[in-house]
Amino acid sequence: MEIDYSSMESSLNEFSSHLKQVESSREKLIKENREIISSCSKAIILLHSNKIQEATDLIDKALNLIRDLKKFVISDLDRYLWPAEQEYVEACILKEIVEKKPKISSHLDLEVSHGAYLTGLLDCIGEIKRMIYDNLRRNDIETSLSLFAIIQSFYDQIYPFSFYDNIVPGVRKKLDVGKRIIEDVRITMTEEQRRTDFLNRFENKSDI
């Protein structure tokens, strides 16, 4: 009995072409991912030094790269874009906080996925902690308290998503890290407030 393999060969050839395209897109995503993450990391460092315009240029560059990479997201390759989007969210949100913007951008504003938005916000907690400590060293308690309220709000609003860790990988771990950071900051600020109160009382007594 002769068997016609033409349909099978056609299907396999089609699948082979698809896999080659997927592999090519995957390599593109991995390569460009590194550049986006690098740009956003540099932007975050610049923001801590209040070099906002230089940071903005790098953030804009990252967004353009993300937009370009989305053209290569086929099959289930969106997971390769997630790390870059996450770092981009972190840089964008930190910039808004440094600039004292009255509103935090949504995932639609930033043009990123829900998952990357969620984890990017959590990563931002660590960067805001650094800002709090910088302000404490300058004895700016008021700004430190304002920043602390922001990270507490981030944590409280994102905590319910811990139940979706199997859908949003890493969110529970990042929440655990965020909780530890918040507790460390709370302890430091409490000690700083006590020290300030003590010094104020001492100075008042000296004036008598």
PDB file of C-alpha atoms in Angstrom:
ATOM      1  CA  MET A   1       0.000   0.000   0.000  1.00  0.00           C
ATOM      2  CA  GLU A   2       1.342   3.348  -1.004  1.00  0.00           C
ATOM      3  CA  ILE A   3       0.944   6.208   1.460  1.00  0.00           C
ATOM      4  CA  ASP A   4       0.738   9.828   0.447  1.00  0.00           C
ATOM      5  CA  TYR A   5       2.995  11.776   2.802  1.00  0.00           C
ATOM      6  CA  SER A   6       2.581  15.108   1.044  1.00  0.00           C
ATOM      7  CA  SER A   7       0.147  16.601   3.577  1.00  0.00           C
ATOM      8  CA  MET A   8       2.297  15.492   6.474  1.00  0.00           C
ATOM      9  CA  GLU A   9       5.431  16.909   4.865  1.00  0.00           C
ATOM     10  CA  SER A  10       3.637  20.161   4.165  1.00  0.00           C
ATOM     11  CA  SER A  11       2.582  20.436   7.818  1.00  0.00           C
ATOM     12  CA  LEU A  12       6.085  19.636   9.056  1.00  0.00           C
ATOM     13  CA  ASN A  13       7.665  22.133   6.683  1.00  0.00           C
ATOM     14  CA  GLU A  14       5.225  24.787   7.838  1.00  0.00           C
ATOM     15  CA  PHE A  15       5.984  24.000  11.477  1.00  0.00           C
ATOM     16  CA  SER A  16       9.718  24.066  10.774  1.00  0.00           C
ATOM     17  CA  SER A  17       9.423  27.536   9.255  1.00  0.00           C
ATOM     18  CA  HIS A  18       7.418  28.687  12.249  1.00  0.00           C
ATOM     19  CA  LEU A  19      10.003  27.355  14.710  1.00  0.00           C
ATOM     20  CA  LYS A  20      12.821  29.070  12.829  1.00  0.00           C
ATOM     21  CA  GLN A  21      10.885  32.327  13.057  1.00  0.00           C
ATOM     22  CA  VAL A  22      10.245  31.788  16.762  1.00  0.00           C
ATOM     23  CA  GLU A  23      13.925  31.043  17.409  1.00  0.00           C
ATOM     24  CA  SER A  24      14.996  34.145  15.486  1.00  0.00           C
ATOM     25  CA  SER A  25      12.533  36.299  17.445  1.00  0.00           C
ATOM     26  CA  ARG A  26      13.664  34.731  20.711  1.00  0.00           C
ATOM     27  CA  GLU A  27      17.305  35.602  20.019  1.00  0.00           C
ATOM     28  CA  LYS A  28      16.303  39.163  19.118  1.00  0.00           C
ATOM     29  CA  LEU A  29      14.298  39.541  22.341  1.00  0.00           C
ATOM     30  CA  ILE A  30      17.104  38.196  24.532  1.00  0.00           C
ATOM     31  CA  LYS A  31      19.717  40.444  22.924  1.00  0.00           C
ATOM     32  CA  GLU A  32      17.660  43.642  23.003  1.00  0.00           C
ATOM     33  CA  ASN A  33      16.395  42.844  26.494  1.00  0.00           C
ATOM     34  CA  ARG A  34      19.881  43.398  27.848  1.00  0.00           C
ATOM     35  CA  GLU A  35      20.117  46.841  26.281  1.00  0.00           C
ATOM     36  CA  ILE A  36      16.741  47.912  27.701  1.00  0.00           C
ATOM     37  CA  ILE A  37      17.607  46.675  31.184  1.00  0.00           C
ATOM     38  CA  SER A  38      20.993  48.398  31.013  1.00  0.00           C
ATOM     39  CA  SER A  39      19.432  51.710  29.922  1.00  0.00           C
ATOM     40  CA  CYS A  40      16.825  51.591  32.704  1.00  0.00           C
ATOM     41  CA  SER A  41      19.410  50.642  35.339  1.00  0.00           C
ATOM     42  CA  LYS A  42      21.538  53.615  34.328  1.00  0.00           C
ATOM     43  CA  ALA A  43      18.454  55.836  34.397  1.00  0.00           C
ATOM     44  CA  ILE A  44      17.687  54.752  37.966  1.00  0.00           C
ATOM     45  CA  ILE A  45      21.228  55.644  39.065  1.00  0.00           C
ATOM     46  CA  LEU A  46      20.888  59.056  37.411  1.00  0.00           C
ATOM     47  CA  LEU A  47      17.541  59.671  39.113  1.00  0.00           C
ATOM     48  CA  HIS A  48      19.144  59.154  42.514  1.00  0.00           C
ATOM     49  CA  SER A  49      21.606  61.889  41.536  1.00  0.00           C
ATOM     50  CA  ASN A  50      18.687  64.081  40.403  1.00  0.00           C
ATOM     51  CA  LYS A  51      19.924  64.037  36.792  1.00  0.00           C
ATOM     52  CA  ILE A  52      16.371  63.857  35.505  1.00  0.00           C
ATOM     53  CA  GLN A  53      16.890  64.870  31.875  1.00  0.00           C
ATOM     54  CA  GLU A  54      19.665  62.335  31.305  1.00  0.00           C
ATOM     55  CA  ALA A  55      17.525  59.669  32.937  1.00  0.00           C
ATOM     56  CA  THR A  56      14.537  60.666  30.796  1.00  0.00           C
ATOM     57  CA  ASP A  57      16.561  60.247  27.608  1.00  0.00           C
ATOM     58  CA  LEU A  58      17.506  56.691  28.617  1.00  0.00           C
ATOM     59  CA  ILE A  59      13.925  55.861  29.619  1.00  0.00           C
ATOM     60  CA  ASP A  60      12.623  57.132  26.277  1.00  0.00           C
ATOM     61  CA  LYS A  61      15.232  55.039  24.500  1.00  0.00           C
ATOM     62  CA  ALA A  62      14.084  51.983  26.456  1.00  0.00           C
ATOM     63  CA  LEU A  63      10.437  52.586  25.529  1.00  0.00           C
ATOM     64  CA  ASN A  64      11.266  52.817  21.829  1.00  0.00           C
ATOM     65  CA  LEU A  65      13.163  49.528  22.050  1.00  0.00           C
ATOM     66  CA  ILE A  66      10.246  47.871  23.868  1.00  0.00           C
ATOM     67  CA  ARG A  67       7.819  49.070  21.205  1.00  0.00           C
ATOM     68  CA  ASP A  68      10.076  47.644  18.510  1.00  0.00           C
ATOM     69  CA  LEU A  69      10.499  44.327  20.323  1.00  0.00           C
ATOM     70  CA  LYS A  70       6.750  43.819  20.647  1.00  0.00           C
ATOM     71  CA  LYS A  71       6.731  43.142  16.915  1.00  0.00           C
ATOM     72  CA  PHE A  72       8.810  40.035  17.595  1.00  0.00           C
ATOM     73  CA  VAL A  73       6.580  38.647  20.337  1.00  0.00           C
ATOM     74  CA  ILE A  74       5.039  35.561  18.761  1.00  0.00           C
ATOM     75  CA  SER A  75       3.882  32.273  20.223  1.00  0.00           C
ATOM     76  CA  ASP A  76       4.682  32.415  23.986  1.00  0.00           C
ATOM     77  CA  LEU A  77       7.725  34.676  23.693  1.00  0.00           C
ATOM     78  CA  ASP A  78       6.150  37.480  25.738  1.00  0.00           C
ATOM     79  CA  ARG A  79       7.935  36.050  28.795  1.00  0.00           C
ATOM     80  CA  TYR A  80      11.251  37.187  27.272  1.00  0.00           C
ATOM     81  CA  LEU A  81      10.010  40.782  27.179  1.00  0.00           C
ATOM     82  CA  TRP A  82       8.855  40.752  30.795  1.00  0.00           C
ATOM     83  CA  PRO A  83      12.278  41.481  32.445  1.00  0.00           C
ATOM     84  CA  ALA A  84      12.795  44.516  30.223  1.00  0.00           C
ATOM     85  CA  GLU A  85       9.280  45.844  30.837  1.00  0.00           C
ATOM     86  CA  GLN A  86       9.695  45.286  34.561  1.00  0.00           C
ATOM     87  CA  GLU A  87      12.905  47.326  34.690  1.00  0.00           C
ATOM     88  CA  TYR A  88      11.272  50.003  32.545  1.00  0.00           C
ATOM     89  CA  VAL A  89       8.303  50.257  34.952  1.00  0.00           C
ATOM     90  CA  GLU A  90      10.692  50.592  37.892  1.00  0.00           C
ATOM     91  CA  ALA A  91      12.566  53.461  36.207  1.00  0.00           C
ATOM     92  CA  CYS A  92       9.369  55.247  35.122  1.00  0.00           C
ATOM     93  CA  ILE A  93       7.660  55.060  38.507  1.00  0.00           C
ATOM     94  CA  LEU A  94      10.808  56.161  40.321  1.00  0.00           C
ATOM     95  CA  LYS A  95      11.079  59.144  37.962  1.00  0.00           C
ATOM     96  CA  GLU A  96       7.490  60.139  38.745  1.00  0.00           C
ATOM     97  CA  ILE A  97       8.240  59.990  42.463  1.00  0.00           C
ATOM     98  CA  VAL A  98      11.472  61.981  42.125  1.00  0.00           C
ATOM     99  CA  GLU A  99       9.556  64.600  40.138  1.00  0.00           C
ATOM    100  CA  LYS A 100       6.757  64.517  42.766  1.00  0.00           C
ATOM    101  CA  LYS A 101       4.087  63.773  40.196  1.00  0.00           C
ATOM    102  CA  PRO A 102       0.561  63.776  41.682  1.00  0.00           C
ATOM    103  CA  LYS A 103      -0.424  60.544  39.935  1.00  0.00           C
ATOM    104  CA  ILE A 104       1.206  57.140  39.397  1.00  0.00           C
ATOM    105  CA  SER A 105       0.995  55.921  35.800  1.00  0.00           C
ATOM    106  CA  SER A 106      -1.050  52.850  34.886  1.00  0.00           C
ATOM    107  CA  HIS A 107       0.193  49.881  32.881  1.00  0.00           C
ATOM    108  CA  LEU A 108      -1.635  51.367  29.884  1.00  0.00           C
ATOM    109  CA  ASP A 109       0.193  54.681  30.293  1.00  0.00           C
ATOM    110  CA  LEU A 110       3.511  52.814  30.306  1.00  0.00           C
ATOM    111  CA  GLU A 111       2.503  50.386  27.521  1.00  0.00           C
ATOM    112  CA  VAL A 112       3.483  47.265  29.467  1.00  0.00           C
ATOM    113  CA  SER A 113       1.841  44.015  30.536  1.00  0.00           C
ATOM    114  CA  HIS A 114      -0.045  43.683  33.817  1.00  0.00           C
ATOM    115  CA  GLY A 115       2.543  41.252  35.225  1.00  0.00           C
ATOM    116  CA  ALA A 116       5.544  43.433  34.433  1.00  0.00           C
ATOM    117  CA  TYR A 117       3.726  46.442  35.889  1.00  0.00           C
ATOM    118  CA  LEU A 118       3.020  44.589  39.123  1.00  0.00           C
ATOM    119  CA  THR A 119       6.565  43.319  39.660  1.00  0.00           C
ATOM    120  CA  GLY A 120       8.098  46.610  38.516  1.00  0.00           C
ATOM    121  CA  LEU A 121       6.140  48.485  41.183  1.00  0.00           C
ATOM    122  CA  LEU A 122       7.398  46.064  43.831  1.00  0.00           C
ATOM    123  CA  ASP A 123      11.004  46.475  42.686  1.00  0.00           C
ATOM    124  CA  CYS A 124      10.558  50.227  43.036  1.00  0.00           C
ATOM    125  CA  ILE A 125      10.136  49.820  46.804  1.00  0.00           C
ATOM    126  CA  GLY A 126      13.862  49.140  47.172  1.00  0.00           C
ATOM    127  CA  GLU A 127      14.779  52.265  45.214  1.00  0.00           C
ATOM    128  CA  ILE A 128      12.408  54.419  47.261  1.00  0.00           C
ATOM    129  CA  LYS A 129      14.026  53.008  50.409  1.00  0.00           C
ATOM    130  CA  ARG A 130      17.322  54.436  49.169  1.00  0.00           C
ATOM    131  CA  MET A 131      15.636  57.821  48.672  1.00  0.00           C
ATOM    132  CA  ILE A 132      14.245  57.684  52.214  1.00  0.00           C
ATOM    133  CA  TYR A 133      17.694  57.049  53.685  1.00  0.00           C
ATOM    134  CA  ASP A 134      19.198  59.830  51.580  1.00  0.00           C
ATOM    135  CA  ASN A 135      16.600  62.238  52.972  1.00  0.00           C
ATOM    136  CA  LEU A 136      17.133  61.029  56.536  1.00  0.00           C
ATOM    137  CA  ARG A 137      20.830  61.825  56.187  1.00  0.00           C
ATOM    138  CA  ARG A 138      19.769  65.346  55.228  1.00  0.00           C
ATOM    139  CA  ASN A 139      17.461  65.441  58.278  1.00  0.00           C
ATOM    140  CA  ASP A 140      14.456  65.800  55.966  1.00  0.00           C
ATOM    141  CA  ILE A 141      12.002  63.792  58.065  1.00  0.00           C
ATOM    142  CA  GLU A 142       8.927  65.163  56.304  1.00  0.00           C
ATOM    143  CA  THR A 143      10.004  63.928  52.855  1.00  0.00           C
ATOM    144  CA  SER A 144      11.071  60.601  54.319  1.00  0.00           C
ATOM    145  CA  LEU A 145       7.636  60.121  55.875  1.00  0.00           C
ATOM    146  CA  SER A 146       5.967  60.989  52.585  1.00  0.00           C
ATOM    147  CA  LEU A 147       8.100  58.434  50.728  1.00  0.00           C
ATOM    148  CA  PHE A 148       7.447  55.824  53.390  1.00  0.00           C
ATOM    149  CA  ALA A 149       3.706  56.288  52.885  1.00  0.00           C
ATOM    150  CA  ILE A 150       4.231  55.570  49.176  1.00  0.00           C
ATOM    151  CA  ILE A 151       6.011  52.233  49.674  1.00  0.00           C
ATOM    152  CA  GLN A 152       3.463  51.209  52.297  1.00  0.00           C
ATOM    153  CA  SER A 153       0.675  51.995  49.825  1.00  0.00           C
ATOM    154  CA  PHE A 154       2.418  50.025  47.065  1.00  0.00           C
ATOM    155  CA  TYR A 155       2.715  47.005  49.332  1.00  0.00           C
ATOM    156  CA  ASP A 156      -0.838  47.189  50.672  1.00  0.00           C
ATOM    157  CA  GLN A 157      -2.411  47.498  47.228  1.00  0.00           C
ATOM    158  CA  ILE A 158      -0.304  44.754  45.627  1.00  0.00           C
ATOM    159  CA  TYR A 159      -0.458  42.270  48.534  1.00  0.00           C
ATOM    160  CA  PRO A 160      -3.763  40.663  47.379  1.00  0.00           C
ATOM    161  CA  PHE A 161      -1.949  39.517  44.222  1.00  0.00           C
ATOM    162  CA  SER A 162       0.209  37.170  46.304  1.00  0.00           C
ATOM    163  CA  PHE A 163      -2.512  34.573  45.781  1.00  0.00           C
ATOM    164  CA  TYR A 164      -1.745  34.618  42.042  1.00  0.00           C
ATOM    165  CA  ASP A 165       1.923  33.692  42.332  1.00  0.00           C
ATOM    166  CA  ASN A 166       1.367  30.722  40.018  1.00  0.00           C
ATOM    167  CA  ILE A 167       0.103  33.123  37.347  1.00  0.00           C
ATOM    168  CA  VAL A 168       2.415  36.074  38.028  1.00  0.00           C
ATOM    169  CA  PRO A 169       5.753  34.369  38.762  1.00  0.00           C
ATOM    170  CA  GLY A 170       7.810  35.945  41.506  1.00  0.00           C
ATOM    171  CA  VAL A 171       5.164  38.276  42.893  1.00  0.00           C
ATOM    172  CA  ARG A 172       5.013  36.553  46.289  1.00  0.00           C
ATOM    173  CA  LYS A 173       8.794  36.573  46.673  1.00  0.00           C
ATOM    174  CA  LYS A 174       8.952  40.254  45.765  1.00  0.00           C
ATOM    175  CA  LEU A 175       6.195  40.974  48.275  1.00  0.00           C
ATOM    176  CA  ASP A 176       8.224  39.204  50.973  1.00  0.00           C
ATOM    177  CA  VAL A 177      11.265  41.317  50.064  1.00  0.00           C
ATOM    178  CA  GLY A 178       9.111  44.448  50.059  1.00  0.00           C
ATOM    179  CA  LYS A 179       7.742  43.618  53.506  1.00  0.00           C
ATOM    180  CA  ARG A 180      11.258  43.234  54.935  1.00  0.00           C
ATOM    181  CA  ILE A 181      12.333  46.526  53.356  1.00  0.00           C
ATOM    182  CA  ILE A 182       9.333  48.348  54.820  1.00  0.00           C
ATOM    183  CA  GLU A 183       9.968  46.947  58.282  1.00  0.00           C
ATOM    184  CA  ASP A 184      13.664  47.930  58.093  1.00  0.00           C
ATOM    185  CA  VAL A 185      12.714  51.448  57.037  1.00  0.00           C
ATOM    186  CA  ARG A 186      10.082  51.683  59.770  1.00  0.00           C
ATOM    187  CA  ILE A 187      12.636  50.744  62.441  1.00  0.00           C
ATOM    188  CA  THR A 188      15.211  53.204  61.084  1.00  0.00           C
ATOM    189  CA  MET A 189      12.713  56.055  60.900  1.00  0.00           C
ATOM    190  CA  THR A 190      11.418  55.361  64.404  1.00  0.00           C
ATOM    191  CA  GLU A 191      14.966  55.469  65.792  1.00  0.00           C
ATOM    192  CA  GLU A 192      15.701  58.641  63.839  1.00  0.00           C
ATOM    193  CA  GLN A 193      12.528  60.292  65.133  1.00  0.00           C
ATOM    194  CA  ARG A 194      13.440  59.376  68.717  1.00  0.00           C
ATOM    195  CA  ARG A 195      16.945  60.770  68.232  1.00  0.00           C
ATOM    196  CA  THR A 196      15.539  63.999  66.807  1.00  0.00           C
ATOM    197  CA  ASP A 197      13.039  64.352  69.657  1.00  0.00           C
ATOM    198  CA  PHE A 198      15.798  63.748  72.212  1.00  0.00           C
ATOM    199  CA  LEU A 199      18.062  66.377  70.646  1.00  0.00           C
ATOM    200  CA  ASN A 200      15.214  68.870  70.515  1.00  0.00           C
ATOM    201  CA  ARG A 201      14.428  68.327  74.196  1.00  0.00           C
ATOM    202  CA  PHE A 202      18.121  68.666  75.050  1.00  0.00           C
ATOM    203  CA  GLU A 203      18.397  71.916  73.107  1.00  0.00           C
ATOM    204  CA  ASN A 204      15.268  73.297  74.724  1.00  0.00           C
ATOM    205  CA  LYS A 205      16.664  72.549  78.178  1.00  0.00           C
ATOM    206  CA  SER A 206      19.946  74.221  77.237  1.00  0.00           C
ATOM    207  CA  ASP A 207      18.085  77.381  76.318  1.00  0.00           C
ATOM    208  CA  ILE A 208      16.524  77.636  79.749  1.00  0.00           C
TER     209      ILE A 208
END
